[in-house]
PDB file of C-alpha atoms and ligand atoms in Angstrom:
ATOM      1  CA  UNK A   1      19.859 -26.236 -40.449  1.00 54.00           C
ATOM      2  CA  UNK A   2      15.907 -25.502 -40.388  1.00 87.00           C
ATOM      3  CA  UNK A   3      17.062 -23.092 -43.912  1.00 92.00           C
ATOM      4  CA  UNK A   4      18.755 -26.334 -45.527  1.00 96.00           C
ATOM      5  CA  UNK A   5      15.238 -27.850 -44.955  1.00 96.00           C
ATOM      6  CA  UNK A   6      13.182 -25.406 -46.545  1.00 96.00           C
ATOM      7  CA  UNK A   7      14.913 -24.667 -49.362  1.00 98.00           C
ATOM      8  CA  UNK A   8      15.186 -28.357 -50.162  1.00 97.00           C
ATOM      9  CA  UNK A   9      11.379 -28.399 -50.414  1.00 97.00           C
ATOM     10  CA  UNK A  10      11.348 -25.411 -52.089  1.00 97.00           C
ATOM     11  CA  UNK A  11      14.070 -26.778 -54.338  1.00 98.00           C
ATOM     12  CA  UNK A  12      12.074 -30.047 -55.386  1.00 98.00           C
ATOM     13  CA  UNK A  13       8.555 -28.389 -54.938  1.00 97.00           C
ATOM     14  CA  UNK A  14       9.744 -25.960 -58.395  1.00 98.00           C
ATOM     15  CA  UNK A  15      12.038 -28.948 -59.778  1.00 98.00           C
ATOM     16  CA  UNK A  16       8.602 -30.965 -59.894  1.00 97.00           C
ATOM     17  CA  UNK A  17       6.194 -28.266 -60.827  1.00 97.00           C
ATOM     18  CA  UNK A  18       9.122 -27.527 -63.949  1.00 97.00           C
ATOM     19  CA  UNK A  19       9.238 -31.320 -65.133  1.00 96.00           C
ATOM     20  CA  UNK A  20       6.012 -31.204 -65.124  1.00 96.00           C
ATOM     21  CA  UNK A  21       5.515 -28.625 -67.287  1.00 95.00           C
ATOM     22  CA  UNK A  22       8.459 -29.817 -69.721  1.00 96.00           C
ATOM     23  CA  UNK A  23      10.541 -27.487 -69.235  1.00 96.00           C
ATOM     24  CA  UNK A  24      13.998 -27.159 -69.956  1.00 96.00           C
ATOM     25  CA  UNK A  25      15.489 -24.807 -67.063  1.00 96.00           C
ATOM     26  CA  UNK A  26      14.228 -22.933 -64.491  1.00 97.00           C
ATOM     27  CA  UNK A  27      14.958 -18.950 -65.361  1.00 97.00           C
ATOM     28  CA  UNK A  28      13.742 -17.437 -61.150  1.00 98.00           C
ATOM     29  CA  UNK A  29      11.822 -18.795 -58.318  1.00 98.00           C
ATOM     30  CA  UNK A  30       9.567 -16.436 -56.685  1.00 98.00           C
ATOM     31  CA  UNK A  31       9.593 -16.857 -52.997  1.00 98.00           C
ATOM     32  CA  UNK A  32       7.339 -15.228 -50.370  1.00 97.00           C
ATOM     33  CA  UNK A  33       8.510 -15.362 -46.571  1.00 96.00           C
ATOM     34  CA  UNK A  34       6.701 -14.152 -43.667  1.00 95.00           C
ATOM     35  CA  UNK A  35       8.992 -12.232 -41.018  1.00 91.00           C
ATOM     36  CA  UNK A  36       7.920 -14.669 -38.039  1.00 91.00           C
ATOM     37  CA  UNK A  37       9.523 -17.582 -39.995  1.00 94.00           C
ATOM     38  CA  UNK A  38      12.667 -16.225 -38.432  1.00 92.00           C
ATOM     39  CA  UNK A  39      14.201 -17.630 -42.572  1.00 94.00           C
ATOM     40  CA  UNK A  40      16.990 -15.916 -43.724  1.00 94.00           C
ATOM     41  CA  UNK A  41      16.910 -14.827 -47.728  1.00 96.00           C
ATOM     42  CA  UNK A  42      20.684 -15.051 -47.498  1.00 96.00           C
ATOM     43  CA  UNK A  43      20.455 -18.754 -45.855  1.00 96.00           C
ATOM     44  CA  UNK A  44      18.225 -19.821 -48.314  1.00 97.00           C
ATOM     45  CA  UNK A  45      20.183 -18.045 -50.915  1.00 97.00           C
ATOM     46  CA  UNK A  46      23.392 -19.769 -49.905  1.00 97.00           C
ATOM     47  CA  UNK A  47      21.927 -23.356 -49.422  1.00 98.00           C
ATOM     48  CA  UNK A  48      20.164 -23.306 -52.850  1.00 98.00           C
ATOM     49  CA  UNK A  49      23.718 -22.500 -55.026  1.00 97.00           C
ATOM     50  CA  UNK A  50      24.717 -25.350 -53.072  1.00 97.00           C
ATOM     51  CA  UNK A  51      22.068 -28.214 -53.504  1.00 98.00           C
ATOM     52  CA  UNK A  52      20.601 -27.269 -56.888  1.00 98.00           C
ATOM     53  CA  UNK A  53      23.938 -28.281 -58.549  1.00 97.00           C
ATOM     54  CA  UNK A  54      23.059 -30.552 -61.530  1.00 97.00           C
ATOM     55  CA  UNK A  55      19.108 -29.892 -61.309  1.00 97.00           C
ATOM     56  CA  UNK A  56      17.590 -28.168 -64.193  1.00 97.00           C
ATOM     57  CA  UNK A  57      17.385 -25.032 -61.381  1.00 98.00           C
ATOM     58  CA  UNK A  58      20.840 -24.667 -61.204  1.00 96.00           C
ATOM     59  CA  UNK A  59      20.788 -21.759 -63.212  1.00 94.00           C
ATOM     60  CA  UNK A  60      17.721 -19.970 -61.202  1.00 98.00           C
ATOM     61  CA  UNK A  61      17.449 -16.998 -59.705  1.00 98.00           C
ATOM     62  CA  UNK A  62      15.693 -16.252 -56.223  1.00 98.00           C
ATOM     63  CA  UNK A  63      13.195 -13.339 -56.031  1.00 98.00           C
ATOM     64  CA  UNK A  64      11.986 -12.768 -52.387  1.00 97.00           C
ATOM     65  CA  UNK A  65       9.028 -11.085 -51.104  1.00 97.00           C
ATOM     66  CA  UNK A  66       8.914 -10.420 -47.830  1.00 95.00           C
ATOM     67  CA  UNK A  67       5.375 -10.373 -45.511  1.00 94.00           C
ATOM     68  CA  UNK A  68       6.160  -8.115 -42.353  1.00 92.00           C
ATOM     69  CA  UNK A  69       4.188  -9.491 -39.297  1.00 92.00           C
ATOM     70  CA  UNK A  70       1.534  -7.353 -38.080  1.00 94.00           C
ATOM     71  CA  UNK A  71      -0.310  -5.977 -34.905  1.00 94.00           C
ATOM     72  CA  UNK A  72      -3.414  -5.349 -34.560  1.00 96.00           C
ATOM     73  CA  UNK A  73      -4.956  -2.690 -31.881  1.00 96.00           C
ATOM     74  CA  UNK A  74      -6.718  -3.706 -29.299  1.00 95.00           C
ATOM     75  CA  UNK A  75      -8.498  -0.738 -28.785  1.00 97.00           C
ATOM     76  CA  UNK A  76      -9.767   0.581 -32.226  1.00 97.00           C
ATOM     77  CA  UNK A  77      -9.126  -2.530 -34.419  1.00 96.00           C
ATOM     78  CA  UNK A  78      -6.252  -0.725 -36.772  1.00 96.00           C
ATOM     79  CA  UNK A  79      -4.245  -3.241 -38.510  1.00 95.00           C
ATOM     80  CA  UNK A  80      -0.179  -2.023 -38.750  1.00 94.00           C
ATOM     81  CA  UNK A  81       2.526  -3.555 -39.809  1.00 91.00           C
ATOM     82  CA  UNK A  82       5.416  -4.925 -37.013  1.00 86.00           C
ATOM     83  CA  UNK A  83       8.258  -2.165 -36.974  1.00 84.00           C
ATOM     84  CA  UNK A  84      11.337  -2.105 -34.862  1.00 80.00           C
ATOM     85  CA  UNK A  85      10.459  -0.781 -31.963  1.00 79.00           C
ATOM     86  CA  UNK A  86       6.673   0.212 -32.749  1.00 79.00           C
ATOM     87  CA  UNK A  87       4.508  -2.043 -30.772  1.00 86.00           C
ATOM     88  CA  UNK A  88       1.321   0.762 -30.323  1.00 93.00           C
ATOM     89  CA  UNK A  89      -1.495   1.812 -32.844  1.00 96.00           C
ATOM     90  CA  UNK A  90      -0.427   4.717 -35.056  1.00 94.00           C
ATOM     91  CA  UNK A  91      -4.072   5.655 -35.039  1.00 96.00           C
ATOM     92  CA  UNK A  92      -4.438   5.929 -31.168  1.00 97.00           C
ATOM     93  CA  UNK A  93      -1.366   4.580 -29.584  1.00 95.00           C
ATOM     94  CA  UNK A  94      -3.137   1.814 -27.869  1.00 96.00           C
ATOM     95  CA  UNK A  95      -0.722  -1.653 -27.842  1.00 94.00           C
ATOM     96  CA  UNK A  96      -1.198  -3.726 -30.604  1.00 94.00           C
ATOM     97  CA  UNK A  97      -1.804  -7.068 -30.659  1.00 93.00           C
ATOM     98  CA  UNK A  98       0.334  -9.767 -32.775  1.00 91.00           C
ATOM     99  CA  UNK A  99      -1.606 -11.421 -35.784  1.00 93.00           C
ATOM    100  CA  UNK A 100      -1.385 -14.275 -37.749  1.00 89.00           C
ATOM    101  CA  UNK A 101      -0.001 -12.546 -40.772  1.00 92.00           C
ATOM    102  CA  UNK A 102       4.301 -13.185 -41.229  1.00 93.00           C
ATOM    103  CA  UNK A 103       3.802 -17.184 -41.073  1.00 93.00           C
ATOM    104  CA  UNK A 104       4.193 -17.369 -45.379  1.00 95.00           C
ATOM    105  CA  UNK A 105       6.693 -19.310 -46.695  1.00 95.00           C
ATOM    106  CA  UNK A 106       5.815 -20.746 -50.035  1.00 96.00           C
ATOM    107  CA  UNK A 107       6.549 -20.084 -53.691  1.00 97.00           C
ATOM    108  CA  UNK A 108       4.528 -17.655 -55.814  1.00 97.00           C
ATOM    109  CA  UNK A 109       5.731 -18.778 -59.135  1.00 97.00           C
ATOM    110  CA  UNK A 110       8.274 -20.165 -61.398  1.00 97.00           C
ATOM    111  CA  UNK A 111       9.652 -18.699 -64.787  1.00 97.00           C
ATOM    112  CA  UNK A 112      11.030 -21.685 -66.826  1.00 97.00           C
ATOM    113  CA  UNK A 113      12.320 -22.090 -70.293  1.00 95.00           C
ATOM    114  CA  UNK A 114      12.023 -24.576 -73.020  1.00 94.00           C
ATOM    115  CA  UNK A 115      14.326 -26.223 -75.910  1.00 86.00           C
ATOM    116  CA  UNK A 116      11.906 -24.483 -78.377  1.00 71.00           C
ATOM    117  CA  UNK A 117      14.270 -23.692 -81.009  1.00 53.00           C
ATOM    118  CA  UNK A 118      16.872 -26.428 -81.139  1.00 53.00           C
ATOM    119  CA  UNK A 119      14.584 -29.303 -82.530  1.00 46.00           C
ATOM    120  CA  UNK A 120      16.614 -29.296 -85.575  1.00 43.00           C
TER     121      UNK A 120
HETATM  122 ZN1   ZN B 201      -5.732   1.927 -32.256  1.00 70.07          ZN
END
């Protein structure tokens, strides 16, 4: 349910920012999600077929970038990304601390289209 949410603000947020712009259609949505928003790219996938019937995004494709969460040592400062199973410092194998980094979830940009040609 917390998917149906978010992709129904991410839905309207690109619906808006497209209407705005006068556009005709939206062509992709480019969405960034950090891992620790526990969000699903095939949830969000699924949920916006479904609810973007009859919006000018009905037509859009999803592009998603995904921000892995990251550690950082506690001993020597290194910064790694979260692995399974890879909690230490590659650097000195000291345990890593989690950071704020994987906690993105927004849209990086919208490709649209316009009724250019067809004033005629
Ligand atoms: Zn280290």
């Amino acid at each position: 349910m917390h998917e149906l949410s978010v992709t129904q603000s991410l839905l309207d947020m690109s619906v808006k920012e497209a209407e705005k712009a006068g556009a005709a259609g939206i062509d992709e949505i480019k969405i960034v999600i950090g891992d620790l928003t526990g969000i699903s790219e095939e949830c969000v996938q699924f949920y916006f077929d479904i609810i973007s019937k009859d919006t000018i995004a009905e037509d859009a494709a999803l592009s998603f970038k995904r921000i892995p969460a990251a550690f950082r040592c506690k001993k020597c400062g290194h910064v790694f990304d979260r692995k399974k199973l890879m909690f230490n410092c590659p650097v000195c194998g000291s345990p890593g601390v989690l950071i704020g980094r994987g906690k993105e979830l927004y849209i990086e940009g919208i490709e649209v289209r316009y009724d250019g040609d067809k004033t005629g």
